[in-house]
Amino acid sequence: MRMSELPRTGVIGAGVSGLTACKALTDFGVPHTCFESSDDVGGNWYFGNPNGVSSAYRSLHIDISKPSISFRDFPMSERYPDYPHHSHILQWLRDYADAFALRGQIRFNTRVAHGQRGRAGGWRIVLEDGSEESFDALLVCNGHHWSPRHPQFPGSFDGPQIHSHDYIDPSTPLDLYGKRVLVVGIGNSAVDIVSELARKTVSDTVFLSTRSGAYVVPKYIFGKPVDQVVRPNPMLPAALQRRIGRVLQRVINGRMEDFGLPTPNHRFLDAHPTVSSELLGRLGAGDAVAKGDVRELLGNRVRFADGSVEAVDAIIYATGYDISFPFLDPQLVSAPENVLPLYKRMFKPGLDDLAFIGLGQAIPTIFPFAELQSKLTARWLSGDWAPPTDAEMEAEIPRDEAFHTGHFVDKPRHTMQLDWYAFERELKARTIPAG
């Protein structure tokens, strides 16, 4: 990319990642235009987003506490609760956009249909209305929780089936009152939905099916948000901290099998943690019933791995998402089985005018991760920092992947895992003093 002048930059998406990118580019004077298919900022946190990307359900509260999700440049207001509702987060993102005057560079109701890279670099962006724009660089900030992943089970099911992406509440889009409901998955969305439906005032019976099992972490320990009590210690090796975490989890919650859940097929912290202060109580009260993997769909019944068969009226698949870039040529960028090796989860060697923001499953949360990536990107585009050579990036990527994902179960949901605190320390200390 030519750096004799600041490159005109296109930004796709105005959710968390797009907003932090616009703010950082503004701080460094990099000219940019952000394309947002919706009528407002917020992305996944815009409940009922007219562009169809939001996976927020009516009762959704984030499972990470307010201090952890706060941007360094814009902490969340003290008036919000420990675990904010999606409406709080959306308002905070709107306030962020207004506080830094970001809206002027965002073109709302404008969907990018295609991005084509020139032979000598640069990007031609084709919009849904057929108009075109040209940029020197492109930042992809379209998120990774909007393209539902569906499992394939033998047999067929006669009743309604939806993905958790489409779940709003017990009556929308399906009337689940008094019904026997199967929820497949044991991530945070799955356990939230199970906990909501399992109230005896709602569904008849709720089954929770999980193939791999999980360790459920409460939201509070000793009266404090769990992520404010249990935090990584840079003075201790990561492997030792995971061993300590396994002991603490056993002391707090006991054995998952005591609640009817299958024995996890991994050690604690070798899969993305599931956070809930309600699920184990629902299971212990018999309001929800834990099951193993689905073996076969049998019309209006479901057979499970243990051979048991249950009558089911509806199925909700909380089975994750595919990483997708529908506006880019798959030959240029794609993520089969959610695998996309990137330098610092940002740069693809060989493409010196493209960067991804927020394309990581950061523990505990994406918000400061996207903000720090955005600051590094703005330094790159302003000429204040240069990425390593392609060869150096190619050598660094597997080392980073081994550190951040090597101990995780090999599943599509874990291909982008990273320890935010380690990522931040490394990026600031070794790659660049990103501030």
Coordinates of N, CA, C and O in Angstrom, one line a residue, residues 153-154 157 180-185 205-211 260 262 288-298 300-317:
F153 N -28.7 -33.9 12.0 CA -29.1 -35.1 12.7 C -29.8 -36.0 11.8 O -30.6 -35.6 10.9
P154 N -29.6 -37.3 12.0 CA -30.4 -38.3 11.2 C -31.9 -38.2 11.5 O -32.3 -37.7 12.6
F157 N -37.9 -34.1 11.7 CA -38.7 -33.6 12.8 C -39.9 -32.9 12.2 O -39.8 -32.1 11.3
R180 N -43.3 -28.7 25.1 CA -42.1 -29.5 25.4 C -41.0 -29.0 24.4 O -41.2 -29.3 23.2
V181 N -40.0 -28.4 24.9 CA -39.0 -27.7 24.0 C -37.6 -28.4 24.2 O -37.2 -28.6 25.4
L182 N -37.0 -28.6 23.1 CA -35.6 -29.1 23.2 C -34.7 -27.9 22.7 O -34.9 -27.4 21.6
V183 N -33.7 -27.6 23.6 CA -32.6 -26.7 23.2 C -31.3 -27.4 23.0 O -30.9 -28.1 23.9
V184 N -30.7 -27.3 21.9 CA -29.5 -28.0 21.5 C -28.3 -27.0 21.7 O -28.3 -26.0 21.0
G185 N -27.4 -27.4 22.5 CA -26.2 -26.5 22.7 C -26.1 -26.2 24.2 O -27.1 -26.3 25.0
T205 N -42.0 -28.7 29.6 CA -40.7 -29.3 29.9 C -39.7 -28.7 28.9 O -40.0 -28.6 27.8
V206 N -38.5 -28.5 29.4 CA -37.4 -28.0 28.6 C -36.2 -29.0 28.7 O -35.7 -29.3 29.8
F207 N -35.8 -29.5 27.6 CA -34.7 -30.4 27.5 C -33.4 -29.7 27.0 O -33.5 -28.9 26.0
L208 N -32.3 -29.9 27.6 CA -31.0 -29.3 27.2 C -30.1 -30.4 26.7 O -29.7 -31.2 27.5
S209 N -29.8 -30.4 25.4 CA -29.0 -31.4 24.8 C -27.6 -30.9 24.6 O -27.4 -29.8 23.9
T210 N -26.6 -31.6 25.0 CA -25.2 -31.2 24.8 C -24.4 -32.4 24.5 O -24.5 -33.4 25.1
R211 N -23.6 -32.3 23.4 CA -22.7 -33.4 23.0 C -21.5 -33.4 23.8 O -21.0 -34.5 24.2
G260 N -27.2 -33.7 36.4 CA -27.7 -34.4 35.2 C -27.0 -34.1 33.9 O -27.3 -34.8 32.9
P262 N -24.0 -34.3 31.1 CA -23.0 -35.3 30.8 C -21.6 -34.8 31.3 O -21.4 -33.6 31.5
A288 N -35.7 -28.0 34.2 CA -35.0 -28.3 33.0 C -34.4 -29.7 33.1 O -34.1 -30.1 34.3
V289 N -34.3 -30.4 32.0 CA -33.8 -31.8 32.0 C -32.6 -31.9 31.1 O -32.7 -31.6 29.9
A290 N -31.5 -32.3 31.6 CA -30.3 -32.4 30.8 C -30.2 -33.7 30.0 O -30.6 -34.8 30.6
K291 N -29.8 -33.6 28.8 CA -29.7 -34.8 27.9 C -28.3 -34.8 27.2 O -27.7 -33.7 27.1
G292 N -27.9 -35.9 26.7 CA -26.7 -36.0 25.9 C -27.0 -35.6 24.5 O -28.0 -34.9 24.2
D293 N -26.2 -36.0 23.6 CA -26.3 -35.6 22.2 C -27.6 -36.2 21.6 O -28.1 -37.2 22.0
V294 N -28.1 -35.5 20.6 CA -29.2 -36.0 19.8 C -28.7 -37.2 18.9 O -27.8 -37.0 18.1
R295 N -29.4 -38.3 19.0 CA -29.0 -39.5 18.2 C -29.8 -39.5 16.9 O -29.3 -39.8 15.8
E296 N -31.2 -39.1 17.0 CA -32.0 -39.3 15.8 C -33.3 -38.5 16.1 O -33.9 -38.4 17.2
L297 N -33.8 -37.8 15.0 CA -35.1 -37.1 15.0 C -36.1 -38.1 14.5 O -36.0 -38.7 13.5
L298 N -37.2 -38.2 15.3 CA -38.3 -39.2 15.0 C -39.7 -38.6 14.9 O -40.6 -38.9 15.6
N300 N -42.2 -36.5 15.9 CA -42.5 -35.7 17.0 C -41.8 -36.1 18.3 O -42.1 -35.7 19.4
R301 N -40.8 -36.9 18.1 CA -40.0 -37.4 19.2 C -38.5 -37.2 18.9 O -38.1 -37.1 17.7
V302 N -37.6 -37.3 19.9 CA -36.2 -37.3 19.7 C -35.5 -38.4 20.5 O -35.8 -38.6 21.7
R303 N -34.6 -39.1 19.9 CA -33.9 -40.1 20.6 C -32.5 -39.5 20.9 O -31.8 -38.9 20.0
F304 N -32.0 -39.8 22.1 CA -30.8 -39.2 22.6 C -29.7 -40.3 22.7 O -30.0 -41.5 22.5
A305 N -28.5 -39.9 22.9 CA -27.3 -40.8 22.9 C -27.4 -41.9 23.9 O -26.9 -43.0 23.7
D306 N -28.2 -41.7 25.0 CA -28.3 -42.7 26.0 C -29.5 -43.7 25.7 O -29.8 -44.6 26.5
G307 N -30.1 -43.5 24.5 CA -31.2 -44.4 24.1 C -32.5 -43.9 24.5 O -33.6 -44.4 24.0
S308 N -32.6 -42.9 25.4 CA -33.9 -42.4 25.8 C -34.6 -41.7 24.7 O -34.0 -41.1 23.8
V309 N -36.0 -41.7 24.7 CA -36.8 -41.0 23.7 C -37.7 -40.1 24.4 O -38.4 -40.5 25.3
E310 N -37.8 -38.8 23.9 CA -38.7 -37.9 24.5 C -39.6 -37.2 23.4 O -39.1 -37.0 22.3
A311 N -40.8 -37.0 23.8 CA -41.7 -36.2 22.9 C -41.3 -34.8 23.0 O -41.1 -34.2 24.0
V312 N -41.3 -34.1 21.8 CA -40.8 -32.7 21.7 C -41.7 -32.0 20.7 O -42.1 -32.5 19.7
D313 N -42.1 -30.8 21.1 CA -43.0 -30.0 20.3 C -42.2 -29.0 19.4 O -42.7 -28.6 18.3
A314 N -41.0 -28.5 19.9 CA -40.2 -27.6 19.1 C -38.8 -27.7 19.5 O -38.4 -28.2 20.6
I315 N -37.9 -27.3 18.5 CA -36.4 -27.4 18.8 C -35.8 -26.0 18.5 O -36.1 -25.4 17.5
I316 N -34.9 -25.7 19.4 CA -34.1 -24.4 19.2 C -32.7 -24.9 19.2 O -32.2 -25.5 20.1
Y317 N -32.0 -24.5 18.1 CA -30.6 -24.9 17.9 C -29.7 -23.7 18.3 O -29.7 -22.7 17.6

